[in-house]
Short mmCIF file of C-alpha atoms in Angstrom, two decimals:
data_model
loop_
_atom_site.label_atom_id
_atom_site.label_comp_id
_atom_site.label_asym_id
_atom_site.label_seq_id
_atom_site.Cartn_x
_atom_site.Cartn_y
_atom_site.Cartn_z
CA UNK B 3 4.44 40.24 12.22
CA UNK B 4 3.17 37.44 14.17
CA UNK B 5 -0.35 36.72 15.31
CA UNK B 6 0.47 37.57 18.81
CA UNK B 7 1.55 41.06 17.58
CA UNK B 8 -2.18 41.78 16.83
CA UNK B 9 -4.54 43.01 19.53
CA UNK B 10 -7.68 40.94 19.93
CA UNK B 11 -9.63 43.76 18.34
CA UNK B 12 -7.42 43.87 15.28
CA UNK B 13 -7.30 40.17 14.87
CA UNK B 14 -11.20 40.00 15.09
CA UNK B 15 -11.51 42.91 12.68
CA UNK B 16 -9.07 41.12 10.21
CA UNK B 17 -10.99 37.79 10.43
CA UNK B 18 -14.42 39.46 10.13
CA UNK B 19 -13.28 41.67 7.33
CA UNK B 20 -10.72 41.02 4.50
CA UNK B 21 -9.25 38.16 6.25
CA UNK B 22 -5.99 37.20 7.96
CA UNK B 23 -3.09 35.41 6.02
CA UNK B 24 -1.54 32.75 8.18
CA UNK B 25 1.90 31.86 6.83
CA UNK B 26 2.27 28.32 7.58
CA UNK B 27 5.48 26.91 6.06
CA UNK B 28 5.06 27.30 2.25
CA UNK B 29 1.47 28.23 2.36
CA UNK B 30 -0.44 31.40 2.84
CA UNK B 31 -3.92 30.48 4.30
CA UNK B 32 -6.35 33.30 4.13
CA UNK B 33 -8.82 32.83 7.04
CA UNK B 34 -12.08 34.74 7.21
CA UNK B 35 -14.65 34.30 9.87
CA UNK B 36 -16.89 36.26 12.26
CA UNK B 37 -17.12 33.34 14.75
CA UNK B 38 -15.57 34.16 18.16
CA UNK B 39 -14.28 30.61 18.43
CA UNK B 40 -12.08 31.06 15.37
CA UNK B 41 -10.61 34.29 16.63
CA UNK B 42 -9.97 32.86 20.13
CA UNK B 43 -8.37 29.74 18.92
CA UNK B 44 -6.22 31.32 16.11
CA UNK B 45 -5.00 33.83 18.85
CA UNK B 46 -4.21 30.97 21.27
CA UNK B 47 -2.76 28.35 18.87
CA UNK B 48 -1.18 30.40 16.18
CA UNK B 49 0.39 33.04 18.53
CA UNK B 50 3.85 32.50 17.13
CA UNK B 51 2.75 32.13 13.48
CA UNK B 52 3.83 34.78 10.99
CA UNK B 53 0.85 36.59 9.55
CA UNK B 54 -0.03 39.53 7.29
CA UNK B 55 -3.10 41.49 6.46
CA UNK B 56 -4.84 39.92 3.61
CA UNK B 57 -3.42 41.10 0.39
CA UNK B 58 -2.07 39.69 -2.81
CA UNK B 59 -1.88 35.97 -3.44
CA UNK B 60 -2.98 33.39 -0.98
CA UNK B 61 -2.86 29.73 -1.58
CA UNK B 62 -6.11 28.87 0.12
CA UNK B 63 -9.03 31.13 0.80
CA UNK B 64 -10.99 29.75 3.67
CA UNK B 65 -14.18 30.92 5.43
CA UNK B 66 -16.10 29.61 8.37
CA UNK B 67 -19.63 30.72 8.91
CA UNK B 68 -22.94 29.66 10.05
CA UNK B 69 -25.26 28.36 7.31
CA UNK B 70 -28.33 30.59 6.48
CA UNK B 71 -31.70 29.64 7.65
CA UNK B 72 -33.16 27.89 10.73
CA UNK B 73 -29.84 26.31 11.58
CA UNK B 74 -28.49 29.48 12.84
CA UNK B 75 -30.67 29.06 15.92
CA UNK B 76 -32.00 25.35 16.01
CA UNK B 77 -29.11 22.97 16.54
CA UNK B 78 -26.69 25.59 15.18
CA UNK B 79 -24.07 24.42 12.69
CA UNK B 80 -20.88 25.72 10.96
CA UNK B 81 -19.88 25.45 7.37
CA UNK B 82 -16.31 25.44 5.89
CA UNK B 83 -16.06 27.52 2.65
CA UNK B 84 -13.13 27.01 0.23
CA UNK B 85 -12.98 29.51 -2.63
CA UNK B 86 -16.61 30.15 -1.84
CA UNK B 87 -17.57 26.54 -2.39
CA UNK B 88 -18.67 24.33 0.48
CA UNK B 89 -16.82 21.00 0.12
CA UNK B 90 -18.21 19.40 3.35
CA UNK B 91 -21.43 18.91 5.21
CA UNK B 92 -21.70 21.18 8.07
CA UNK B 93 -20.73 20.26 11.61
CA UNK B 94 -22.16 21.34 14.98
CA UNK B 95 -21.40 24.89 15.72
CA UNK B 96 -19.14 23.90 18.76
CA UNK B 97 -16.79 22.25 16.35
CA UNK B 98 -16.07 25.25 14.26
CA UNK B 99 -12.32 25.42 15.12
CA UNK B 100 -11.48 21.73 14.65
CA UNK B 101 -13.31 22.12 11.33
CA UNK B 102 -10.92 25.02 10.33
CA UNK B 103 -7.97 22.76 11.17
CA UNK B 104 -9.40 19.69 9.24
CA UNK B 105 -10.48 21.95 6.45
CA UNK B 106 -6.90 23.34 6.05
CA UNK B 107 -5.45 19.86 6.02
CA UNK B 108 -7.99 19.01 3.30
CA UNK B 109 -6.85 22.10 1.30
CA UNK B 110 -3.28 21.12 1.35
CA UNK B 111 -3.61 17.36 0.81
CA UNK B 112 -5.95 18.07 -2.15
CA UNK B 113 -4.23 20.84 -3.88
CA UNK B 114 -0.45 21.11 -3.05
CA UNK B 115 0.54 18.52 -5.68
CA UNK B 116 4.06 20.07 -6.07
CA UNK B 117 4.81 17.97 -3.00
CA UNK B 118 4.45 14.28 -2.40
CA UNK B 119 2.08 14.43 0.49
CA UNK B 120 2.23 11.74 3.16
CA UNK B 121 -0.37 11.14 5.81
CA UNK B 122 2.31 11.22 8.52
CA UNK B 123 3.65 13.08 11.45
CA UNK B 124 7.22 14.36 10.82
CA UNK B 125 9.72 15.69 13.42
CA UNK B 126 13.34 16.74 12.91
CA UNK B 127 16.64 16.80 14.93
CA UNK B 128 19.98 17.90 13.63
CA UNK B 129 18.51 18.48 10.25
CA UNK B 130 17.23 14.96 9.81
CA UNK B 131 13.62 14.06 9.65
CA UNK B 132 11.76 11.22 11.35
CA UNK B 133 8.64 10.13 9.61
CA UNK B 134 5.66 8.41 11.09
CA UNK B 135 3.40 7.32 8.35
CA UNK B 136 0.32 5.81 9.96
CA UNK B 137 -3.61 5.81 9.84
CA UNK B 138 -5.53 7.71 12.38
CA UNK B 139 -5.64 6.11 15.74
CA UNK B 140 -2.03 4.56 15.45
CA UNK B 141 -0.63 6.92 18.12
CA UNK B 142 1.47 8.88 15.81
CA UNK B 143 0.22 12.32 16.93
CA UNK B 144 0.72 11.40 20.53
CA UNK B 145 4.27 10.32 19.98
CA UNK B 146 4.87 13.21 17.80
CA UNK B 147 3.69 15.69 20.50
CA UNK B 148 5.78 13.93 23.15
CA UNK B 149 8.84 14.12 20.93
CA UNK B 150 8.24 17.79 20.24
CA UNK B 151 8.01 18.26 24.06
CA UNK B 152 11.33 16.41 24.31
CA UNK B 153 13.42 18.67 21.90
CA UNK B 154 12.52 17.47 18.49
CA UNK B 155 11.30 20.13 16.05
CA UNK B 156 7.79 19.74 14.74
CA UNK B 157 7.32 19.78 10.98
CA UNK B 158 3.69 18.41 11.07
CA UNK B 159 1.69 16.10 13.02
CA UNK B 160 -0.48 15.17 10.04
CA UNK B 161 0.96 16.04 6.63
CA UNK B 162 4.50 15.16 5.47
CA UNK B 163 5.46 17.46 2.64
CA UNK B 164 8.28 16.01 0.41
CA UNK B 165 9.66 17.98 -2.41
CA UNK B 166 10.14 15.26 -5.14
CA UNK B 167 13.02 16.93 -6.80
CA UNK B 168 15.34 16.84 -3.87
CA UNK B 169 13.59 14.77 -1.16
CA UNK B 170 13.57 17.63 1.29
CA UNK B 171 10.66 17.64 3.90
CA UNK B 172 9.04 20.99 4.54
CA UNK B 173 7.24 21.99 7.75
CA UNK B 174 3.90 23.51 8.57
CA UNK B 175 4.29 23.82 12.28
CA UNK B 176 0.53 23.95 12.93
CA UNK B 177 -1.24 22.85 16.06
CA UNK B 178 -1.03 19.32 16.87
CA UNK B 179 -4.36 17.51 16.91
CA UNK B 180 -4.79 15.15 19.81
CA UNK B 181 -7.55 12.84 20.53
CA UNK B 182 -9.26 11.24 23.52
CA UNK B 183 -6.87 9.81 26.16
CA UNK B 184 -3.78 11.30 24.56
CA UNK B 185 -4.95 14.73 25.59
CA UNK B 186 -4.63 13.85 29.32
CA UNK B 187 -1.36 12.11 28.70
CA UNK B 188 0.18 15.00 26.88
CA UNK B 189 -1.29 17.67 29.33
CA UNK B 190 0.27 15.74 32.34
CA UNK B 191 3.52 15.25 30.50
CA UNK B 192 3.97 18.75 29.02
CA UNK B 193 2.49 21.15 31.65
CA UNK B 194 4.13 24.17 30.04
CA UNK B 195 2.49 23.43 26.66
CA UNK B 196 -0.60 25.38 25.47
CA UNK B 197 -3.67 23.52 24.74
CA UNK B 198 -7.06 24.44 23.36
CA UNK B 199 -10.22 23.45 25.19
CA UNK B 200 -11.59 20.07 24.40
CA UNK B 201 -14.10 19.61 21.66
CA UNK B 202 -16.36 16.79 22.40
CA UNK B 203 -18.45 14.36 20.24
CA UNK B 204 -16.53 15.02 17.00
CA UNK B 205 -16.25 12.18 14.60
CA UNK B 206 -12.76 11.56 15.95
CA UNK B 207 -14.11 11.56 19.49
CA UNK B 208 -12.88 14.30 21.95
CA UNK B 209 -10.19 16.39 20.41
CA UNK B 210 -7.92 19.19 21.56
CA UNK B 211 -5.13 21.00 19.88
CA UNK B 212 -1.57 21.77 21.12
CA UNK B 213 0.21 24.90 20.14
CA UNK B 214 3.40 24.23 18.38
CA UNK B 215 6.62 25.31 20.13
CA UNK B 216 7.81 28.81 19.12
CA UNK B 217 11.13 27.29 17.81
CA UNK B 218 9.36 24.97 15.37
CA UNK B 219 7.32 27.85 13.99
CA UNK B 220 10.33 30.18 13.70
CA UNK B 221 12.37 27.59 11.81
CA UNK B 222 9.42 26.32 9.73
CA UNK B 223 11.09 27.32 6.47
CA UNK B 224 14.16 25.03 7.11
CA UNK B 225 13.86 21.87 5.25
CA UNK B 226 15.02 18.54 6.59
CA UNK B 227 16.44 15.47 4.84
CA UNK B 228 14.62 12.28 5.62
CA UNK B 229 16.45 9.80 7.86
CA UNK B 230 14.02 7.43 9.38
CA UNK B 231 10.65 6.02 8.55
CA UNK B 232 8.95 4.42 11.64
CA UNK B 233 5.60 2.61 11.24
CA UNK B 234 4.15 3.30 14.70
CA UNK B 235 1.35 1.49 16.50
CA UNK B 236 0.08 2.24 20.04
CA UNK B 237 -1.53 -0.74 21.82
CA UNK B 238 -2.47 -0.57 25.50
CA UNK B 239 -0.13 -2.76 27.57
CA UNK B 240 2.06 -4.17 24.88
CA UNK B 241 5.81 -4.42 25.53
CA UNK B 242 7.82 -2.08 23.37
CA UNK B 243 8.87 -3.77 20.08
CA UNK B 244 11.26 -1.86 17.79
CA UNK B 245 12.73 -3.64 14.84
CA UNK B 246 13.88 -3.03 11.35
CA UNK B 247 11.37 -3.17 8.64
CA UNK B 248 11.93 -4.39 5.01
CA UNK B 249 12.13 -1.45 2.66
CA UNK B 250 9.98 -3.03 0.01
CA UNK B 251 7.09 -3.51 2.42
CA UNK B 252 7.64 0.02 3.86
CA UNK B 253 7.41 1.44 0.42
CA UNK B 254 3.98 0.01 0.12
CA UNK B 255 2.91 1.27 3.50
CA UNK B 256 4.09 4.76 2.79
CA UNK B 257 2.43 4.60 -0.70
CA UNK B 258 -0.83 3.70 1.05
CA UNK B 259 -0.45 6.64 3.36
CA UNK B 260 0.08 9.20 0.60
CA UNK B 261 -2.63 11.56 -0.43
CA UNK B 262 -1.29 11.94 -3.97
CA UNK B 263 0.94 9.04 -4.74
CA UNK B 264 -1.34 7.78 -7.53
CA UNK B 265 -1.88 11.31 -8.92
CA UNK B 266 1.90 11.76 -9.19
CA UNK B 267 2.20 8.59 -11.16
CA UNK B 268 5.82 7.64 -12.21
CA UNK B 269 7.04 10.80 -10.45
CA UNK B 270 5.50 9.58 -7.21
CA UNK B 271 6.95 6.13 -7.63
CA UNK B 272 10.42 7.41 -8.19
CA UNK B 273 10.23 10.02 -5.23
CA UNK B 274 8.91 7.49 -2.96
CA UNK B 275 11.78 5.04 -3.93
CA UNK B 276 14.39 7.68 -3.22
CA UNK B 277 12.66 8.50 0.19
CA UNK B 278 12.66 4.80 1.22
CA UNK B 279 16.39 4.40 -0.06
CA UNK B 280 17.39 7.31 1.99
CA UNK B 281 15.88 6.06 5.19
CA UNK B 282 16.34 3.43 7.81
CA UNK B 283 12.93 1.82 8.27
CA UNK B 284 11.46 0.42 11.47
CA UNK B 285 8.39 -0.88 13.06
CA UNK B 286 7.53 0.45 16.54
CA UNK B 287 4.87 -1.04 18.72
CA UNK B 288 4.52 0.81 21.99
CA UNK B 289 2.43 1.45 25.10
CA UNK B 290 5.16 3.38 27.12
CA UNK B 291 6.01 6.80 25.68
CA UNK B 292 9.28 7.04 27.63
CA UNK B 293 10.54 3.81 26.18
CA UNK B 294 9.54 4.84 22.67
CA UNK B 295 11.17 8.26 23.05
CA UNK B 296 14.43 6.74 24.37
CA UNK B 297 14.63 4.31 21.42
CA UNK B 298 13.89 7.15 18.84
CA UNK B 299 16.38 9.54 20.59
CA UNK B 300 19.17 6.97 20.24
CA UNK B 301 18.80 6.54 16.55
CA UNK B 302 21.88 7.30 14.45
CA UNK B 303 21.10 8.84 11.07
CA UNK B 304 22.01 7.08 7.87
CA UNK B 305 24.44 8.86 5.56
CA UNK B 306 22.94 11.38 3.37
CA UNK B 307 24.42 9.85 0.18
CA UNK B 308 23.43 6.51 -1.09
CA UNK B 309 20.22 7.47 -2.78
CA UNK B 310 19.36 6.23 -6.23
CA UNK B 311 20.08 8.42 -9.18
CA UNK Q 22 -5.77 -25.55 -11.39
CA UNK Q 23 -6.41 -23.05 -14.13
CA UNK Q 24 -3.03 -23.32 -15.62
CA UNK Q 25 -2.41 -25.78 -18.51
CA UNK Q 26 1.22 -27.30 -18.48
CA UNK Q 27 1.75 -26.25 -22.04
CA UNK Q 28 0.37 -22.83 -21.82
CA UNK Q 29 2.78 -20.04 -22.34
CA UNK Q 30 2.86 -16.79 -20.31
CA UNK Q 31 4.31 -13.38 -21.01
CA UNK Q 32 4.50 -10.03 -19.34
CA UNK Q 33 1.81 -7.70 -20.42
CA UNK Q 34 2.50 -6.03 -23.69
CA UNK Q 35 2.29 -2.22 -24.30
CA UNK Q 36 2.72 -1.33 -20.60
CA UNK Q 37 5.85 -0.09 -19.07
CA UNK Q 38 6.85 -1.70 -15.77
CA UNK Q 39 9.16 0.25 -13.38
CA UNK Q 40 11.13 -1.52 -10.73
CA UNK Q 41 12.69 -0.80 -7.47
CA UNK Q 42 14.17 -3.51 -5.34
CA UNK Q 43 15.30 -4.12 -1.80
CA UNK Q 44 16.24 -7.07 0.38
CA UNK Q 45 12.72 -8.07 1.19
CA UNK Q 46 11.44 -7.93 -2.47
CA UNK Q 47 10.65 -5.56 -5.24
CA UNK Q 48 7.97 -2.99 -6.02
CA UNK Q 49 6.75 -2.66 -9.55
CA UNK Q 50 4.82 0.19 -11.11
CA UNK Q 51 2.40 -0.76 -13.83
CA UNK Q 52 2.48 2.10 -16.32
CA UNK Q 53 -0.90 1.06 -17.72
CA UNK Q 54 -2.99 0.93 -14.56
CA UNK Q 55 -0.93 3.24 -12.39
CA UNK Q 56 -0.96 0.61 -9.68
CA UNK Q 57 2.07 -0.41 -7.69
CA UNK Q 58 2.58 -3.89 -6.40
CA UNK Q 59 4.87 -5.54 -3.94
CA UNK Q 60 6.54 -8.80 -5.12
CA UNK Q 61 8.48 -11.10 -2.98
CA UNK Q 62 11.74 -12.35 -4.35
CA UNK Q 63 10.48 -15.44 -6.21
CA UNK Q 64 7.53 -13.55 -7.71
CA UNK Q 65 9.82 -10.75 -8.86
CA UNK Q 66 12.13 -13.32 -10.46
CA UNK Q 67 9.20 -14.99 -12.39
CA UNK Q 68 8.00 -11.51 -13.67
CA UNK Q 69 11.47 -10.43 -14.72
CA UNK Q 70 11.91 -13.82 -16.53
CA UNK Q 71 8.66 -13.34 -18.31
CA UNK Q 72 9.59 -9.81 -19.35
CA UNK Q 73 12.51 -11.40 -21.26
CA UNK Q 74 10.36 -13.98 -23.15
CA UNK Q 75 7.35 -16.22 -22.76
CA UNK Q 76 7.45 -19.44 -20.85
CA UNK Q 77 5.45 -22.36 -19.45
CA UNK Q 78 4.76 -23.12 -15.88
CA UNK Q 79 7.32 -25.79 -15.71
CA UNK Q 80 9.98 -23.53 -17.32
CA UNK Q 81 9.26 -21.03 -14.57
CA UNK Q 82 9.04 -23.36 -11.62
CA UNK Q 83 12.92 -23.50 -11.10
CA UNK Q 84 12.79 -19.73 -10.36
CA UNK Q 85 10.36 -20.28 -7.60
CA UNK Q 86 12.93 -22.17 -5.66
CA UNK Q 87 15.04 -20.25 -3.19
CA UNK Q 88 18.79 -20.01 -3.98
CA UNK Q 89 20.59 -23.01 -2.69
CA UNK Q 90 17.52 -25.23 -2.35
CA UNK Q 91 17.35 -28.49 -4.31
CA UNK Q 92 15.45 -27.84 -7.56
CA UNK Q 93 12.87 -30.11 -8.93
CA UNK Q 94 9.44 -30.07 -10.59
CA UNK Q 95 7.46 -31.52 -7.73
CA UNK Q 96 3.64 -31.24 -7.95
CA UNK Q 97 3.69 -28.83 -5.03
CA UNK Q 98 6.12 -26.54 -6.73
CA UNK Q 99 4.31 -26.64 -10.03
CA UNK Q 100 1.09 -25.78 -8.09
CA UNK Q 101 2.68 -22.89 -6.23
CA UNK Q 102 4.03 -21.59 -9.41
CA UNK Q 103 0.71 -21.82 -11.25
CA UNK Q 104 -0.95 -20.05 -8.36
CA UNK Q 105 1.60 -17.32 -8.59
CA UNK Q 106 0.92 -16.92 -12.33
CA UNK Q 107 -2.79 -16.58 -11.68
CA UNK Q 108 -2.12 -13.99 -9.02
CA UNK Q 109 0.20 -12.03 -11.42
CA UNK Q 110 -2.48 -12.18 -14.13
CA UNK Q 111 -5.13 -10.82 -11.80
CA UNK Q 112 -2.83 -7.84 -11.29
CA UNK Q 113 -2.63 -7.50 -14.96
CA UNK Q 114 1.15 -7.95 -14.89
CA UNK Q 115 1.20 -11.00 -17.16
CA UNK Q 116 -1.02 -12.58 -19.73
CA UNK Q 117 -1.44 -15.85 -21.47
CA UNK Q 118 0.03 -16.22 -25.00
CA UNK Q 119 -2.88 -16.64 -27.40
#
């Protein structure tokens, strides 16, 4: 069953009651909330996502609710609960839905240590993954969304999950988080795509989320072998520059972008080494999306073999 | 300069160093600190040499010269090698022999 198979009444009842298990890639995320914004946006942005009534094991137990006391009425706020703990300070009530998305990212990046977790956007074509490791504000989500609208499959716009044992990347196919000017750019570029309303004055500026394409959600369990690592940087007005990057330096950049590289210790070092070995590495500075997309579309994948033992 | 000509250097004892290398340099994982460092080609040569046995700055300076370049012990090269040794020492990759 998918989220769109539920009536709004049933979805609301599940979220208000025992919870709704969203099955995003390898994780079951149990969501509970009585807030209308959560139900509305889950219905809108996770329409194609597999779900089940809350039962049995779930990886993450999440609840969004208003804090008790005066803050229910005066400058109302929302709190994110994880296993009935409150790991973050509350946010303004109007940011409840982005808080759910950011909170789920936190759950995965802080707990799913069976994977090497890159802060990266990852897309796939013909079974091969293109990885954009980059800090916030680099333009990776914008480029990721544009590529997804151009035929690439979305694995994630935020969390690259690599299984250390075999180097496969796994998808989440969750909504793409867009910020500020990139919202207008993508809405104009992809008129058929579904976007949330805009959430203003967050600590990332104005944000909106884009629903992942149905095909990306349907194929979420298909792993992809890494082929390219592209360190991307958007700069207004710059000419497109796309050139090979040294693998040693790219290793360090990817390591810095990992959430759990240090925690995985030697295992992380070897896994990252195999990843960099397996990929062609590039730097991409861009201001024109069409030029960037054309360059990435033209990439030939390196052979699958050739990784270190 | 904080490096004496006669002073001998060695790689840190008791810590495993793991290496991976590519054309632009090598990355080395320090088993003691859990830190990973990128070393350019000359720096990697020096550290690998010190893993084999202790050496002085003047013994290490030839490794600092790129392949094909004329070797010599100019003051500038000695200075660069000494600066590299101090940098590697700060990363706890090498230490002075006591």
